[in-house]
PDB file of C-alpha atoms in Angstrom:
ATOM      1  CA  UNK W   1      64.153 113.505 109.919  1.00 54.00           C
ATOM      2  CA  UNK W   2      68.071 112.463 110.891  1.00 57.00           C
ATOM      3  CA  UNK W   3      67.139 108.501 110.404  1.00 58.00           C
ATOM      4  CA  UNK W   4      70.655 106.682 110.012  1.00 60.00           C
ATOM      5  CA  UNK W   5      70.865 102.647 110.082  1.00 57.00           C
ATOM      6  CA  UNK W   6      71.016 102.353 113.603  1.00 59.00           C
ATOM      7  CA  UNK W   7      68.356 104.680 114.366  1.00 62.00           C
ATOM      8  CA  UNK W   8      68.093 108.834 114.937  1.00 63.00           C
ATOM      9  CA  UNK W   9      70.701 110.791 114.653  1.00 62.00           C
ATOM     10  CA  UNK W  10      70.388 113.146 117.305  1.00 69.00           C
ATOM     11  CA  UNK W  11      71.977 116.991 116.973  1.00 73.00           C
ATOM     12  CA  UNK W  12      75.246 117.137 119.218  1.00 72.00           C
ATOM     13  CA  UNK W  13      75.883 121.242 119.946  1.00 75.00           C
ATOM     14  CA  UNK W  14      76.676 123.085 123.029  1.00 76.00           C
ATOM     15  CA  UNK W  15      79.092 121.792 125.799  1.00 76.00           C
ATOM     16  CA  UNK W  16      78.887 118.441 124.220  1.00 74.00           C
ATOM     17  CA  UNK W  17      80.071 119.669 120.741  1.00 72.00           C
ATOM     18  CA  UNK W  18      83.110 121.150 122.512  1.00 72.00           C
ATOM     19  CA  UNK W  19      83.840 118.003 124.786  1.00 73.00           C
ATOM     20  CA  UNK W  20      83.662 116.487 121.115  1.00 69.00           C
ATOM     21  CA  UNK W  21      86.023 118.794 118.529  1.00 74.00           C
ATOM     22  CA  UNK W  22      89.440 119.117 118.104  1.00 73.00           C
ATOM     23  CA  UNK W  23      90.089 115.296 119.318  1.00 72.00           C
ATOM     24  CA  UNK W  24      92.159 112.318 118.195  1.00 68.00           C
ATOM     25  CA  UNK W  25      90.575 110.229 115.476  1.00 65.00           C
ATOM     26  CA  UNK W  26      90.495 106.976 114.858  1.00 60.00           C
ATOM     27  CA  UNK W  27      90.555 104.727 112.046  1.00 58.00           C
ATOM     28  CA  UNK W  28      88.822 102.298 110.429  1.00 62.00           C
ATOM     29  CA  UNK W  29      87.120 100.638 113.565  1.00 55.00           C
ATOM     30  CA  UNK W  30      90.734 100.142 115.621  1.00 59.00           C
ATOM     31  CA  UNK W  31      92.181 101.875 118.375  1.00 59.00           C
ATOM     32  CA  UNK W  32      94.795 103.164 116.527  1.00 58.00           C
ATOM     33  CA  UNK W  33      95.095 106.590 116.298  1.00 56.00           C
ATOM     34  CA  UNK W  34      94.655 107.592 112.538  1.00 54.00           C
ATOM     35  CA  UNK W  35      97.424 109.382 110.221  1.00 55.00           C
ATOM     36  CA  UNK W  36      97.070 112.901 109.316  1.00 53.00           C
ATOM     37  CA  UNK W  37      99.072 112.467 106.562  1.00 55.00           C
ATOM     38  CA  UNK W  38      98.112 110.369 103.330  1.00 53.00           C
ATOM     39  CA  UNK W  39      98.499 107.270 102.536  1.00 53.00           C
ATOM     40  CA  UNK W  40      99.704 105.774 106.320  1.00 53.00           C
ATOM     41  CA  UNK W  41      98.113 103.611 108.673  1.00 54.00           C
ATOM     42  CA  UNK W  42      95.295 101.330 107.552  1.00 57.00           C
ATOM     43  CA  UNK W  43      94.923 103.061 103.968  1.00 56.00           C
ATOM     44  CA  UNK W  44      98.732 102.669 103.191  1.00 58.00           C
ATOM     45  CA  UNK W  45      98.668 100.809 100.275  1.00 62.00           C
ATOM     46  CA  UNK W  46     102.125 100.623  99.365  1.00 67.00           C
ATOM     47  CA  UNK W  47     103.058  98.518 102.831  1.00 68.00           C
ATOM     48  CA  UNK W  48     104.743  95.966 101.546  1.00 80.00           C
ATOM     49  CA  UNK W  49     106.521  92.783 103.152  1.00 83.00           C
ATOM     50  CA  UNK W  50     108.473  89.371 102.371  1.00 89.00           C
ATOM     51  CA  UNK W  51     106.052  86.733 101.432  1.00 88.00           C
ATOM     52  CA  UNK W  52     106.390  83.897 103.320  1.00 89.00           C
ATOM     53  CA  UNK W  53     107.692  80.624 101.457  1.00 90.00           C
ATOM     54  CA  UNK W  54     103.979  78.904 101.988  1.00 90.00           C
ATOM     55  CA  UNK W  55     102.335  82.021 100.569  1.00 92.00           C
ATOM     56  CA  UNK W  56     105.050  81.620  97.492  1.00 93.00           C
ATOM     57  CA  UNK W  57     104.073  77.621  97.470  1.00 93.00           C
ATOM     58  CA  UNK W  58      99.932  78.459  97.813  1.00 94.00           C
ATOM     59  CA  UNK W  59     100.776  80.583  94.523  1.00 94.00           C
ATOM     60  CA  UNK W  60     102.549  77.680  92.783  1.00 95.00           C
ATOM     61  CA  UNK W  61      99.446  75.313  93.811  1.00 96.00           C
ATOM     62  CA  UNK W  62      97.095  77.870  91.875  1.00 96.00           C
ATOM     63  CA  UNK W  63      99.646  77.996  88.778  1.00 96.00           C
ATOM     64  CA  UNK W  64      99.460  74.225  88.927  1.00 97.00           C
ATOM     65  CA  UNK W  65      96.098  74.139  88.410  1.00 97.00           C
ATOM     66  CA  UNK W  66      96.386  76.323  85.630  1.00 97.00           C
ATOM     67  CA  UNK W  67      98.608  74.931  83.650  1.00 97.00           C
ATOM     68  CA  UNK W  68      97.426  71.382  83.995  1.00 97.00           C
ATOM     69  CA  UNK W  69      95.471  71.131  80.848  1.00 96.00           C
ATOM     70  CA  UNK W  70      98.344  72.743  78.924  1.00 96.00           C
ATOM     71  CA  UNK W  71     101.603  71.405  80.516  1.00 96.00           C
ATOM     72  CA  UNK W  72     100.520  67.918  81.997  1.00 96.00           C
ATOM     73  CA  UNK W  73     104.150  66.337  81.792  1.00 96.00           C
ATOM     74  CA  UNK W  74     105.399  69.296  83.900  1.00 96.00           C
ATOM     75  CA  UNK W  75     102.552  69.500  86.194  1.00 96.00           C
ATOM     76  CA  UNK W  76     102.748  65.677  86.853  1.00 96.00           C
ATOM     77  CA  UNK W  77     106.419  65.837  87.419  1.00 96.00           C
ATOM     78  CA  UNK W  78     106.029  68.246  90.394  1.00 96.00           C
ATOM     79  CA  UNK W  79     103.157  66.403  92.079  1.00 96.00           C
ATOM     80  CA  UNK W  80     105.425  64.236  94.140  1.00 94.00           C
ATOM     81  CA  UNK W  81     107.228  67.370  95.438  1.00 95.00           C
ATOM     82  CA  UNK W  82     103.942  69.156  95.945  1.00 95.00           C
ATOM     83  CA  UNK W  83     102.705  66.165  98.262  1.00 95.00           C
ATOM     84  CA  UNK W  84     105.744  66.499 100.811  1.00 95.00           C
ATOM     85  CA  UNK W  85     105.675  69.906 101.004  1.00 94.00           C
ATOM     86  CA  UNK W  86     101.603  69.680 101.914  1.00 94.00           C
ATOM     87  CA  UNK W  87     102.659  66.713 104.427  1.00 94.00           C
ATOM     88  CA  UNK W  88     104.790  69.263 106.714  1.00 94.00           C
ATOM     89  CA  UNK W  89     103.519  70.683 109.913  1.00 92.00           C
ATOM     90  CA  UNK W  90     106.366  72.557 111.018  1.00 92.00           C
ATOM     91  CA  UNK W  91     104.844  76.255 110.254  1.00 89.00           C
ATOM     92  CA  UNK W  92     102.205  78.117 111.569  1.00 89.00           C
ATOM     93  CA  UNK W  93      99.941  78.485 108.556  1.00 92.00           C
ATOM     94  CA  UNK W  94     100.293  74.904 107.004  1.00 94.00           C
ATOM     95  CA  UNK W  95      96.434  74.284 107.313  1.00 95.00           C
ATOM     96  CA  UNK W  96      95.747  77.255 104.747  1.00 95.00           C
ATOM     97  CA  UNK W  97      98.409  75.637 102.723  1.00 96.00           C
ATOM     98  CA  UNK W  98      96.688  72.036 103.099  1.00 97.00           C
ATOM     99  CA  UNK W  99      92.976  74.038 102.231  1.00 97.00           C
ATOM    100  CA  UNK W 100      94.458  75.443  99.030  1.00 97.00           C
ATOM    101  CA  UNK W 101      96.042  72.232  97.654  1.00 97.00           C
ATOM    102  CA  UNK W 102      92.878  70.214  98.295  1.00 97.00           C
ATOM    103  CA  UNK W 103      90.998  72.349  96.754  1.00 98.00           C
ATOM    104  CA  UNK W 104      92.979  72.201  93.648  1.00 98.00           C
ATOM    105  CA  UNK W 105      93.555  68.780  93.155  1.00 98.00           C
ATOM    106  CA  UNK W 106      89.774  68.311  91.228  1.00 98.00           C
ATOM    107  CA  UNK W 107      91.025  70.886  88.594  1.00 97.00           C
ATOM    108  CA  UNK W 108      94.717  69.467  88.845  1.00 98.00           C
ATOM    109  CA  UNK W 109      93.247  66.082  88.044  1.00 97.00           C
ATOM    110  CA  UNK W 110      90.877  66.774  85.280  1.00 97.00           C
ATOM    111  CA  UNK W 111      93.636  68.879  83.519  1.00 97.00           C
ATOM    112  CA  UNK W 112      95.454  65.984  83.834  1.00 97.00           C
ATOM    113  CA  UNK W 113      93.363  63.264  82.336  1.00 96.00           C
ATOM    114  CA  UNK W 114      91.848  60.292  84.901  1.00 96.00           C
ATOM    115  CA  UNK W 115      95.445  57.971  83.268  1.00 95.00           C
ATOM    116  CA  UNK W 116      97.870  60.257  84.028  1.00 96.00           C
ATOM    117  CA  UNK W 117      96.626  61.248  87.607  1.00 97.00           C
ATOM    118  CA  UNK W 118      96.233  57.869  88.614  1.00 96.00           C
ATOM    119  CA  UNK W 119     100.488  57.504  88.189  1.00 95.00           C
ATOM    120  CA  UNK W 120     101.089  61.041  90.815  1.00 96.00           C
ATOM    121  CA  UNK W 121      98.049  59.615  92.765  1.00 96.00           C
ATOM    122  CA  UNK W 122      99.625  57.420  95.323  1.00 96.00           C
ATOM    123  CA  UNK W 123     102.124  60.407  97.785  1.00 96.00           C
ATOM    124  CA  UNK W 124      99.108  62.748  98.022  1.00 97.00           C
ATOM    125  CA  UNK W 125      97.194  59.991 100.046  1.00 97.00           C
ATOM    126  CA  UNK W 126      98.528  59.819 103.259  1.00 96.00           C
ATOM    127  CA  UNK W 127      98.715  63.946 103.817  1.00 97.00           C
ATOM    128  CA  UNK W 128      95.108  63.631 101.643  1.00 97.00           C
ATOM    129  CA  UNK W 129      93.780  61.674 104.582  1.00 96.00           C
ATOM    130  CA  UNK W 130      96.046  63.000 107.474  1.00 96.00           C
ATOM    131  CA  UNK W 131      94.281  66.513 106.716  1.00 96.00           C
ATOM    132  CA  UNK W 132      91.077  64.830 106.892  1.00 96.00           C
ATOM    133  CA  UNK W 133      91.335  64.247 110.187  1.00 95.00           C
ATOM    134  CA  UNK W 134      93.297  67.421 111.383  1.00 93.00           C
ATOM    135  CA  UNK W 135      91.232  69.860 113.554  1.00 92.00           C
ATOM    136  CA  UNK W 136      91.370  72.531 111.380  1.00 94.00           C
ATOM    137  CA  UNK W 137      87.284  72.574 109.741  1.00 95.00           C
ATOM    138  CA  UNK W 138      88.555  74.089 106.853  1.00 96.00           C
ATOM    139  CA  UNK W 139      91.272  72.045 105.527  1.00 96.00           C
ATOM    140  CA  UNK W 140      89.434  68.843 106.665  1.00 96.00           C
ATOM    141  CA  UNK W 141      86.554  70.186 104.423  1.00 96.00           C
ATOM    142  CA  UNK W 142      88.728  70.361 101.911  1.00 97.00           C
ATOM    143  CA  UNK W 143      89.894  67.008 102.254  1.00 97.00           C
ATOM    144  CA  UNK W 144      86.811  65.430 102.656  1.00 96.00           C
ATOM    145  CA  UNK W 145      85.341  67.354  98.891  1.00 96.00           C
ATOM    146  CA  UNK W 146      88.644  66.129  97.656  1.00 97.00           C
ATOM    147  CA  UNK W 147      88.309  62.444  98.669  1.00 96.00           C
ATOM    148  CA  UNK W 148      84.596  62.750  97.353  1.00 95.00           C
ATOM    149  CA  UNK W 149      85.860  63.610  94.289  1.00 97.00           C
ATOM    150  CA  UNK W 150      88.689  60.999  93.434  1.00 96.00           C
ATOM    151  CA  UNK W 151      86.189  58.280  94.673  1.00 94.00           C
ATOM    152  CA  UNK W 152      83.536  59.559  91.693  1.00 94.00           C
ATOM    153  CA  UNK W 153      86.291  60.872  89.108  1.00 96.00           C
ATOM    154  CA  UNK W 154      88.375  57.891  89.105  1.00 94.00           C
ATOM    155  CA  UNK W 155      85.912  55.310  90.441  1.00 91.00           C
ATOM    156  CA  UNK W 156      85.065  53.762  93.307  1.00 88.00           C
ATOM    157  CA  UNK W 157      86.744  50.310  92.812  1.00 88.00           C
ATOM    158  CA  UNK W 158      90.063  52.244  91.686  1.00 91.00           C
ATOM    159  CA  UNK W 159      89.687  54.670  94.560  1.00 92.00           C
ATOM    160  CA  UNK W 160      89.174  52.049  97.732  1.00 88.00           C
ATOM    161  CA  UNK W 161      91.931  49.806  96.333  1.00 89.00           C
ATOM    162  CA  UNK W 162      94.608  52.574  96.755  1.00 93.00           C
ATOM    163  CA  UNK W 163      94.022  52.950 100.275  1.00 92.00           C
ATOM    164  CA  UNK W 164      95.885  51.788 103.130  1.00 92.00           C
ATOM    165  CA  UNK W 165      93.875  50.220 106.139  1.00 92.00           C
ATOM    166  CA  UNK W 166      94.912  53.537 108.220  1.00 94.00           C
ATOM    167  CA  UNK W 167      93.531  55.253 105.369  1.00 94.00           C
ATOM    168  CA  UNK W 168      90.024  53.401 105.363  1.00 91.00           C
ATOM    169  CA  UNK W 169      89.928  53.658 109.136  1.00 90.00           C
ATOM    170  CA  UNK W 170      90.083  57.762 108.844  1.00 93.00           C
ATOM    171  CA  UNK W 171      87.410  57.372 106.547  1.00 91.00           C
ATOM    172  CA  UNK W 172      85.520  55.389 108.785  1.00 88.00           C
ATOM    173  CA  UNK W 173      85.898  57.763 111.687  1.00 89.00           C
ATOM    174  CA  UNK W 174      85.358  60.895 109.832  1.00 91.00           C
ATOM    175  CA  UNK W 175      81.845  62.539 109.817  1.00 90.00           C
ATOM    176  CA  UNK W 176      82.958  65.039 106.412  1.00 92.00           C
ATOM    177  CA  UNK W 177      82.939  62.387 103.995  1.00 87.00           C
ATOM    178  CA  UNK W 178      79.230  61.911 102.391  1.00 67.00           C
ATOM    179  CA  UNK W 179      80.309  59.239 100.464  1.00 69.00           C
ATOM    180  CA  UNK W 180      79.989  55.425 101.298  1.00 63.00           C
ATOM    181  CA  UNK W 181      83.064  53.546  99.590  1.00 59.00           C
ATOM    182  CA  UNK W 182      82.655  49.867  99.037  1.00 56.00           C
ATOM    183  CA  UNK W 183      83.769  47.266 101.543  1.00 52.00           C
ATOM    184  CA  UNK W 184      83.613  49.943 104.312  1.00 49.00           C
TER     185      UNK W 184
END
């Protein structure tokens, strides 16, 4: 039996068959006509292009994290910088930027120690909570497993009395965070 995943397959021959050969093929799934010769359209792995400056800056928040543990003056001298360049808006693909930083920071700040990230704490809070209200799920996700974790890693009496009012009233509107912080 001819049993495939999405049922029988049935025997094409005769008129069909012909209607069927010697046609234009397609490629992986797209309407795009596929490349006779090798290596071109969807299976060209040598296409290269540019990488965009927040691709280049998503790298440098992964090397970050890295190196925390082993070059904590360095990595603490660039958090400053890192927290302006997560606060812009003005490209197209800053949420995925915002995601990848947010995600980091637990690693960043346990590399660190809880002393040291407490002094490169204070510029990531404002685009820490502006993301956790943005409407991108992701990067608000992000945010929100981010806040959860400076409230338990540094404390929650340490945490609270770093934030601004605006800051406590995101927090207060946001349905991500699963934590309850003191006073709130």
């Amino acid at each position: 039996e001819n049993v495939t995943q999405f049922g029988v397959a049935r025997r094409v021959t005769g008129k069909e068959a012909l209607a069927n050969s010697d046609q234009q093929m397609y490629s992986c799934g797209s309407l795009a006509p596929k490349m006779k010769k090798r290596g071109a359209g969807c299976m060209d792995h040598s296409f290269q292009r540019l990488a965009e400056p927040w691709e280049i800056t998503d790298g440098a928040v992964y090397l970050m994290r890295e190196l925390a543990p082993i070059c904590k003056d360095a990595v603490a001298s660039q958090m400053a910088s890192a927290a302006e360049l997560i606060a812009l808006r003005n490209y197209g693909h800053h949420v995925y930027l915002k995601q990848t930083f947010w995600k980091s920071v637990p690693a960043i700040a346990k590399g660190l120690g809880k002393r040291p990230f407490k002094r490169v704490l204070e510029p990531l809070l404002e685009p820490l909570f502006d993301t956790l209200v943005c409407n991108h799920r992701l990067a608000a996700h992000a945010a929100a497993d981010c806040i959860g974790f400076l409230n338990k890693y540094l404390g929650n009496l340490v945490f609270t009395g770093r934030l601004s009012e605006d800051m406590k009233a995101k927090l207060r509107r946001s349905d991500l965070v699963s934590i309850k912080l003191d006073g709130l």
